[in-house]
């Protein structure tokens, strides 16, 4: 089994149907693929913090034992017209602020209170801090640290605390670790050097690609192997527009990026590009087919197994769930099915040791 987020699409060949017994099943055309289970709605989302806001205004549950909070609720790149070319999150954040549904920087005391309320109901094993971006990476780091320290003043530290941010300077990384962070993710998103500045103009101005790579190396020194990750947006480098790569070129580009990062001790993975007409003028038909992503997933799986990275991520062997969740939590990473390769391959057949 695995965990997915549902993204409704009128053009999708997949559908979920409910049978007479009230059970749900996934179909592609007339072929039944398996039973579907929905995560029960937690009771804490209907509770309020002391400022009268619902807990779900301050956090999101990403799995049965994982919470996600935003230390920063806006993207400075959007305000300067330098947003990442694939990203819908930044504009969505800005819209919420304009509608007065969110503050640019939330009240961390209320965030911590919401986490404490959720803690009463959950067996919290993971906490993730992600959202927004600033040109000033030192200030971005300070806000993450302040948010984390405020939360940990109310609840005990869970097993894993992961920070998703821009590539931070080494001293800021050390401060994050001292504050309780166990993992960091500095997402490159695009590997091709020529496309990087063009598709990620805000990141390019805040932290150059060369400096981003250096800071990933620094993070391995600070947090160790298996605790530093970097995401890519699968399919975006081969968007059907002038100046982008072909699908074959993009596969080769991603594969080279994966290889270089793995050799540096960084764990790569990818999310699947979902095009939106409000971002870059792309359409739903622009991303490559499912086979592209499956092929890319096979590439990254082979590299991770070859270089012994799965052991760093808590897998003692293939075909089992990891002992710790960390960077390869299969519950709460949206659309990142790379987590399923080590735990599902060989699950019903004989398992083989990871070396």
One Martini backbone bead per residue (centre of mass of N, CA, C, O) as a GRO file, in nm:
protein
  355
    1UNK     BB    1   0.103   0.032   0.008
    2UNK     BB    2  -0.009   0.381  -0.010
    3UNK     BB    3   0.027   0.742  -0.033
    4UNK     BB    4  -0.210   0.998  -0.139
    5UNK     BB    5  -0.300   1.270  -0.327
    6UNK     BB    6  -0.582   1.432  -0.440
    7UNK     BB    7  -0.623   1.537  -0.797
    8UNK     BB    8  -0.853   1.665  -0.968
    9UNK     BB    9  -0.946   1.540  -1.307
   10UNK     BB   10  -1.110   1.529  -1.612
   11UNK     BB   11  -0.857   1.367  -1.768
   12UNK     BB   12  -0.854   1.131  -1.592
   13UNK     BB   13  -0.850   0.769  -1.591
   14UNK     BB   14  -0.918   0.792  -1.295
   15UNK     BB   15  -1.127   0.634  -1.034
   16UNK     BB   16  -1.362   0.662  -0.762
   17UNK     BB   17  -1.557   0.402  -0.607
   18UNK     BB   18  -1.861   0.309  -0.453
   19UNK     BB   19  -1.998   0.059  -0.290
   20UNK     BB   20  -2.257  -0.102  -0.123
   21UNK     BB   21  -2.056  -0.121   0.146
   22UNK     BB   22  -1.873   0.159   0.139
   23UNK     BB   23  -1.643   0.099  -0.047
   24UNK     BB   24  -1.333   0.188  -0.202
   25UNK     BB   25  -1.224   0.220  -0.554
   26UNK     BB   26  -0.979   0.179  -0.801
   27UNK     BB   27  -0.985   0.300  -1.144
   28UNK     BB   28  -0.910   0.197  -1.490
   29UNK     BB   29  -1.166   0.217  -1.627
   30UNK     BB   30  -1.244  -0.134  -1.566
   31UNK     BB   31  -1.000  -0.154  -1.378
   32UNK     BB   32  -0.915  -0.288  -1.077
   33UNK     BB   33  -0.661  -0.177  -0.832
   34UNK     BB   34  -0.809  -0.110  -0.552
   35UNK     BB   35  -0.832  -0.012  -0.235
   36UNK     BB   36  -0.964   0.278  -0.061
   37UNK     BB   37  -0.837   0.496   0.194
   38UNK     BB   38  -0.927   0.727   0.445
   39UNK     BB   39  -0.839   0.976   0.637
   40UNK     BB   40  -0.932   1.067   0.922
   41UNK     BB   41  -1.078   1.318   1.080
   42UNK     BB   42  -0.954   1.519   1.297
   43UNK     BB   43  -1.060   1.674   1.587
   44UNK     BB   44  -0.864   1.930   1.609
   45UNK     BB   45  -0.974   2.101   1.359
   46UNK     BB   46  -1.231   2.201   1.551
   47UNK     BB   47  -1.034   2.360   1.706
   48UNK     BB   48  -0.911   2.634   1.905
   49UNK     BB   49  -0.739   2.897   1.954
   50UNK     BB   50  -0.700   3.184   2.153
   51UNK     BB   51  -0.770   3.363   1.874
   52UNK     BB   52  -1.013   3.184   1.721
   53UNK     BB   53  -0.863   2.983   1.555
   54UNK     BB   54  -0.814   2.728   1.371
   55UNK     BB   55  -0.581   2.486   1.362
   56UNK     BB   56  -0.582   2.467   1.037
   57UNK     BB   57  -0.442   2.757   1.008
   58UNK     BB   58  -0.141   2.637   1.128
   59UNK     BB   59  -0.189   2.339   1.010
   60UNK     BB   60  -0.082   2.017   0.866
   61UNK     BB   61  -0.167   1.695   0.789
   62UNK     BB   62   0.067   1.439   0.637
   63UNK     BB   63   0.000   1.217   0.853
   64UNK     BB   64  -0.044   1.015   1.129
   65UNK     BB   65   0.263   1.157   1.243
   66UNK     BB   66   0.233   1.448   1.082
   67UNK     BB   67   0.344   1.792   1.073
   68UNK     BB   68   0.270   2.113   0.910
   69UNK     BB   69   0.446   2.428   0.895
   70UNK     BB   70   0.456   2.798   0.873
   71UNK     BB   71   0.696   3.046   0.907
   72UNK     BB   72   0.620   3.137   0.604
   73UNK     BB   73   0.340   3.305   0.407
   74UNK     BB   74   0.553   3.404   0.181
   75UNK     BB   75   0.682   3.524  -0.143
   76UNK     BB   76   0.922   3.739  -0.252
   77UNK     BB   77   0.938   3.659  -0.553
   78UNK     BB   78   0.651   3.734  -0.636
   79UNK     BB   79   0.677   4.048  -0.567
   80UNK     BB   80   0.928   4.059  -0.800
   81UNK     BB   81   0.876   3.859  -1.046
   82UNK     BB   82   1.060   3.572  -0.932
   83UNK     BB   83   0.922   3.316  -0.969
   84UNK     BB   84   0.883   3.005  -1.001
   85UNK     BB   85   0.773   2.856  -1.301
   86UNK     BB   86   0.586   2.615  -1.141
   87UNK     BB   87   0.455   2.785  -0.905
   88UNK     BB   88   0.152   2.807  -0.695
   89UNK     BB   89   0.203   2.873  -0.394
   90UNK     BB   90   0.285   3.170  -0.390
   91UNK     BB   91   0.023   3.297  -0.513
   92UNK     BB   92  -0.164   3.169  -0.297
   93UNK     BB   93  -0.046   3.318  -0.057
   94UNK     BB   94  -0.098   3.606  -0.160
   95UNK     BB   95  -0.405   3.580  -0.171
   96UNK     BB   96  -0.452   3.528   0.133
   97UNK     BB   97  -0.339   3.800   0.224
   98UNK     BB   98  -0.532   3.987   0.061
   99UNK     BB   99  -0.788   3.835   0.211
  100UNK     BB  100  -0.709   3.804   0.517
  101UNK     BB  101  -0.623   3.477   0.582
  102UNK     BB  102  -0.321   3.583   0.624
  103UNK     BB  103   0.005   3.609   0.735
  104UNK     BB  104   0.324   3.647   0.649
  105UNK     BB  105   0.373   3.608   0.967
  106UNK     BB  106   0.306   3.411   1.200
  107UNK     BB  107   0.196   3.324   1.510
  108UNK     BB  108   0.392   3.120   1.698
  109UNK     BB  109   0.213   3.074   1.945
  110UNK     BB  110  -0.025   2.959   1.775
  111UNK     BB  111   0.122   2.733   1.641
  112UNK     BB  112   0.205   2.590   1.906
  113UNK     BB  113  -0.081   2.550   2.011
  114UNK     BB  114  -0.180   2.372   1.778
  115UNK     BB  115   0.026   2.148   1.820
  116UNK     BB  116  -0.057   2.081   2.111
  117UNK     BB  117  -0.343   1.994   2.041
  118UNK     BB  118  -0.264   1.770   1.838
  119UNK     BB  119  -0.083   1.604   2.035
  120UNK     BB  120  -0.322   1.481   2.202
  121UNK     BB  121  -0.399   1.287   1.940
  122UNK     BB  122  -0.111   1.233   1.848
  123UNK     BB  123   0.169   1.043   1.725
  124UNK     BB  124   0.428   1.240   1.717
  125UNK     BB  125   0.719   1.212   1.480
  126UNK     BB  126   0.668   1.469   1.289
  127UNK     BB  127   0.823   1.781   1.172
  128UNK     BB  128   0.735   2.048   0.942
  129UNK     BB  129   0.914   2.321   0.781
  130UNK     BB  130   0.726   2.527   0.547
  131UNK     BB  131   0.742   2.819   0.352
  132UNK     BB  132   0.846   3.029   0.164
  133UNK     BB  133   1.057   3.327   0.075
  134UNK     BB  134   1.381   3.489   0.091
  135UNK     BB  135   1.649   3.683   0.012
  136UNK     BB  136   1.710   3.664   0.318
  137UNK     BB  137   1.849   3.385   0.457
  138UNK     BB  138   1.897   3.470   0.751
  139UNK     BB  139   1.607   3.547   0.813
  140UNK     BB  140   1.484   3.278   0.739
  141UNK     BB  141   1.632   3.120   0.957
  142UNK     BB  142   1.526   3.278   1.205
  143UNK     BB  143   1.227   3.202   1.164
  144UNK     BB  144   1.258   2.900   1.189
  145UNK     BB  145   1.381   2.901   1.472
  146UNK     BB  146   1.158   3.051   1.621
  147UNK     BB  147   0.933   2.852   1.556
  148UNK     BB  148   1.062   2.597   1.674
  149UNK     BB  149   1.116   2.699   1.965
  150UNK     BB  150   0.819   2.758   2.031
  151UNK     BB  151   0.718   2.469   2.002
  152UNK     BB  152   0.938   2.328   2.202
  153UNK     BB  153   0.815   2.482   2.456
  154UNK     BB  154   0.543   2.283   2.447
  155UNK     BB  155   0.690   2.034   2.314
  156UNK     BB  156   0.823   1.758   2.238
  157UNK     BB  157   1.053   1.622   2.052
  158UNK     BB  158   1.053   1.467   1.779
  159UNK     BB  159   1.225   1.253   1.586
  160UNK     BB  160   1.148   1.453   1.340
  161UNK     BB  161   1.303   1.754   1.189
  162UNK     BB  162   1.207   1.943   0.903
  163UNK     BB  163   1.368   2.166   0.671
  164UNK     BB  164   1.224   2.393   0.434
  165UNK     BB  165   1.450   2.571   0.225
  166UNK     BB  166   1.681   2.748   0.158
  167UNK     BB  167   2.006   2.778   0.115
  168UNK     BB  168   2.203   2.780   0.388
  169UNK     BB  169   2.421   2.874   0.591
  170UNK     BB  170   2.625   2.708   0.801
  171UNK     BB  171   2.560   2.864   1.064
  172UNK     BB  172   2.252   2.832   1.034
  173UNK     BB  173   2.249   2.528   1.040
  174UNK     BB  174   2.362   2.497   1.327
  175UNK     BB  175   2.124   2.644   1.463
  176UNK     BB  176   1.908   2.447   1.376
  177UNK     BB  177   2.025   2.201   1.515
  178UNK     BB  178   2.025   2.326   1.803
  179UNK     BB  179   1.702   2.361   1.791
  180UNK     BB  180   1.629   2.038   1.651
  181UNK     BB  181   1.711   1.971   1.381
  182UNK     BB  182   1.755   1.675   1.152
  183UNK     BB  183   1.662   1.810   0.875
  184UNK     BB  184   1.733   1.912   0.527
  185UNK     BB  185   1.582   2.106   0.246
  186UNK     BB  186   1.744   2.196  -0.067
  187UNK     BB  187   1.579   2.289  -0.350
  188UNK     BB  188   1.659   2.285  -0.686
  189UNK     BB  189   1.440   2.151  -0.916
  190UNK     BB  190   1.685   2.222  -1.117
  191UNK     BB  191   1.970   2.125  -1.310
  192UNK     BB  192   2.009   2.283  -1.547
  193UNK     BB  193   2.207   2.556  -1.581
  194UNK     BB  194   2.057   2.728  -1.799
  195UNK     BB  195   1.766   2.700  -1.656
  196UNK     BB  196   1.793   2.798  -1.365
  197UNK     BB  197   1.790   3.111  -1.394
  198UNK     BB  198   1.526   3.122  -1.566
  199UNK     BB  199   1.322   2.942  -1.369
  200UNK     BB  200   1.489   3.066  -1.090
  201UNK     BB  201   1.527   3.385  -1.025
  202UNK     BB  202   1.515   3.412  -0.714
  203UNK     BB  203   1.729   3.204  -0.640
  204UNK     BB  204   1.957   3.325  -0.816
  205UNK     BB  205   1.967   3.595  -0.645
  206UNK     BB  206   1.994   3.480  -0.354
  207UNK     BB  207   2.119   3.194  -0.472
  208UNK     BB  208   2.335   3.048  -0.632
  209UNK     BB  209   2.406   2.754  -0.768
  210UNK     BB  210   2.691   2.723  -0.657
  211UNK     BB  211   2.611   2.793  -0.361
  212UNK     BB  212   2.400   2.573  -0.326
  213UNK     BB  213   2.597   2.337  -0.346
  214UNK     BB  214   2.775   2.418  -0.109
  215UNK     BB  215   2.543   2.407   0.107
  216UNK     BB  216   2.493   2.108   0.076
  217UNK     BB  217   2.769   2.020   0.170
  218UNK     BB  218   2.747   2.153   0.447
  219UNK     BB  219   2.499   1.987   0.544
  220UNK     BB  220   2.645   1.717   0.559
  221UNK     BB  221   2.838   1.808   0.782
  222UNK     BB  222   2.610   1.878   0.991
  223UNK     BB  223   2.383   1.624   0.950
  224UNK     BB  224   2.441   1.411   0.741
  225UNK     BB  225   2.376   1.127   0.612
  226UNK     BB  226   2.028   1.115   0.540
  227UNK     BB  227   1.970   1.457   0.617
  228UNK     BB  228   1.988   1.549   0.304
  229UNK     BB  229   1.789   1.729   0.065
  230UNK     BB  230   1.661   1.727  -0.293
  231UNK     BB  231   1.444   1.866  -0.517
  232UNK     BB  232   1.250   1.787  -0.811
  233UNK     BB  233   1.079   1.874  -1.120
  234UNK     BB  234   0.918   1.656  -1.298
  235UNK     BB  235   0.914   1.779  -1.644
  236UNK     BB  236   0.998   2.088  -1.660
  237UNK     BB  237   1.256   2.077  -1.850
  238UNK     BB  238   1.031   1.954  -2.087
  239UNK     BB  239   0.871   2.175  -2.174
  240UNK     BB  240   0.665   2.277  -2.451
  241UNK     BB  241   0.914   2.498  -2.509
  242UNK     BB  242   1.122   2.720  -2.589
  243UNK     BB  243   1.443   2.616  -2.449
  244UNK     BB  244   1.386   2.343  -2.378
  245UNK     BB  245   1.389   2.018  -2.328
  246UNK     BB  246   1.390   1.714  -2.396
  247UNK     BB  247   1.304   1.421  -2.264
  248UNK     BB  248   1.583   1.289  -2.293
  249UNK     BB  249   1.745   1.528  -2.178
  250UNK     BB  250   1.601   1.536  -1.903
  251UNK     BB  251   1.673   1.256  -1.803
  252UNK     BB  252   1.979   1.309  -1.812
  253UNK     BB  253   1.982   1.550  -1.622
  254UNK     BB  254   1.861   1.423  -1.369
  255UNK     BB  255   2.060   1.185  -1.346
  256UNK     BB  256   2.308   1.365  -1.299
  257UNK     BB  257   2.204   1.501  -1.046
  258UNK     BB  258   2.168   1.252  -0.874
  259UNK     BB  259   2.458   1.150  -0.883
  260UNK     BB  260   2.601   1.397  -0.761
  261UNK     BB  261   2.448   1.406  -0.493
  262UNK     BB  262   2.504   1.123  -0.388
  263UNK     BB  263   2.818   1.161  -0.387
  264UNK     BB  264   2.771   1.403  -0.159
  265UNK     BB  265   2.522   1.296   0.042
  266UNK     BB  266   2.261   1.355  -0.117
  267UNK     BB  267   1.906   1.337  -0.130
  268UNK     BB  268   1.715   1.262  -0.396
  269UNK     BB  269   1.414   1.387  -0.562
  270UNK     BB  270   1.062   1.395  -0.679
  271UNK     BB  271   0.821   1.582  -0.833
  272UNK     BB  272   0.526   1.632  -1.004
  273UNK     BB  273   0.433   1.808  -1.266
  274UNK     BB  274   0.168   2.057  -1.237
  275UNK     BB  275   0.000   2.223  -1.449
  276UNK     BB  276  -0.091   2.582  -1.470
  277UNK     BB  277  -0.244   2.853  -1.623
  278UNK     BB  278  -0.145   3.065  -1.387
  279UNK     BB  279   0.148   2.929  -1.459
  280UNK     BB  280   0.313   3.023  -1.747
  281UNK     BB  281   0.080   2.916  -1.948
  282UNK     BB  282   0.006   2.636  -1.884
  283UNK     BB  283  -0.101   2.302  -1.937
  284UNK     BB  284  -0.215   1.984  -1.861
  285UNK     BB  285  -0.062   1.864  -2.132
  286UNK     BB  286   0.252   1.935  -2.086
  287UNK     BB  287   0.329   1.711  -1.936
  288UNK     BB  288   0.454   1.425  -1.916
  289UNK     BB  289   0.418   1.110  -1.901
  290UNK     BB  290   0.413   0.859  -1.676
  291UNK     BB  291   0.662   0.708  -1.796
  292UNK     BB  292   0.870   0.922  -1.727
  293UNK     BB  293   0.852   0.897  -1.414
  294UNK     BB  294   0.911   0.595  -1.397
  295UNK     BB  295   1.190   0.611  -1.524
  296UNK     BB  296   1.306   0.807  -1.313
  297UNK     BB  297   1.254   0.627  -1.068
  298UNK     BB  298   1.445   0.397  -1.159
  299UNK     BB  299   1.701   0.564  -1.157
  300UNK     BB  300   1.705   0.649  -0.855
  301UNK     BB  301   1.692   0.366  -0.736
  302UNK     BB  302   1.956   0.254  -0.852
  303UNK     BB  303   2.141   0.469  -0.721
  304UNK     BB  304   2.065   0.427  -0.422
  305UNK     BB  305   2.142   0.128  -0.415
  306UNK     BB  306   2.435   0.140  -0.521
  307UNK     BB  307   2.521   0.368  -0.279
  308UNK     BB  308   2.371   0.297   0.003
  309UNK     BB  309   2.127   0.497   0.096
  310UNK     BB  310   1.901   0.332   0.234
  311UNK     BB  311   2.046   0.289   0.501
  312UNK     BB  312   2.050   0.595   0.577
  313UNK     BB  313   1.711   0.584   0.568
  314UNK     BB  314   1.634   0.295   0.739
  315UNK     BB  315   1.698   0.049   0.554
  316UNK     BB  316   1.765  -0.296   0.581
  317UNK     BB  317   1.562  -0.363   0.342
  318UNK     BB  318   1.382  -0.473   0.098
  319UNK     BB  319   1.024  -0.466   0.150
  320UNK     BB  320   1.027  -0.244   0.380
  321UNK     BB  321   0.986  -0.047   0.631
  322UNK     BB  322   1.117   0.199   0.787
  323UNK     BB  323   1.226   0.271   1.104
  324UNK     BB  324   1.247   0.553   0.988
  325UNK     BB  325   1.143   0.832   0.827
  326UNK     BB  326   1.215   1.116   0.743
  327UNK     BB  327   1.301   1.160   0.409
  328UNK     BB  328   1.127   0.861   0.361
  329UNK     BB  329   0.834   0.938   0.390
  330UNK     BB  330   0.532   0.780   0.265
  331UNK     BB  331   0.294   0.959   0.377
  332UNK     BB  332   0.387   1.302   0.328
  333UNK     BB  333   0.486   1.300   0.022
  334UNK     BB  334   0.396   1.463  -0.239
  335UNK     BB  335   0.421   1.278  -0.528
  336UNK     BB  336   0.665   1.083  -0.400
  337UNK     BB  337   0.725   0.765  -0.522
  338UNK     BB  338   1.022   0.703  -0.440
  339UNK     BB  339   0.941   0.575  -0.156
  340UNK     BB  340   0.830   0.292  -0.283
  341UNK     BB  341   1.061   0.125  -0.391
  342UNK     BB  342   1.199   0.002  -0.124
  343UNK     BB  343   0.911  -0.104   0.009
  344UNK     BB  344   0.779  -0.269  -0.257
  345UNK     BB  345   1.014  -0.403  -0.359
  346UNK     BB  346   0.979  -0.737  -0.273
  347UNK     BB  347   0.738  -0.773  -0.068
  348UNK     BB  348   0.612  -1.054  -0.191
  349UNK     BB  349   0.878  -1.138  -0.220
  350UNK     BB  350   1.190  -1.170  -0.186
  351UNK     BB  351   1.417  -1.039   0.021
  352UNK     BB  352   1.686  -0.796   0.012
  353UNK     BB  353   1.963  -0.683   0.095
  354UNK     BB  354   2.120  -0.386   0.191
  355UNK     BB  355   2.449  -0.252   0.080
   0.00000   0.00000   0.00000
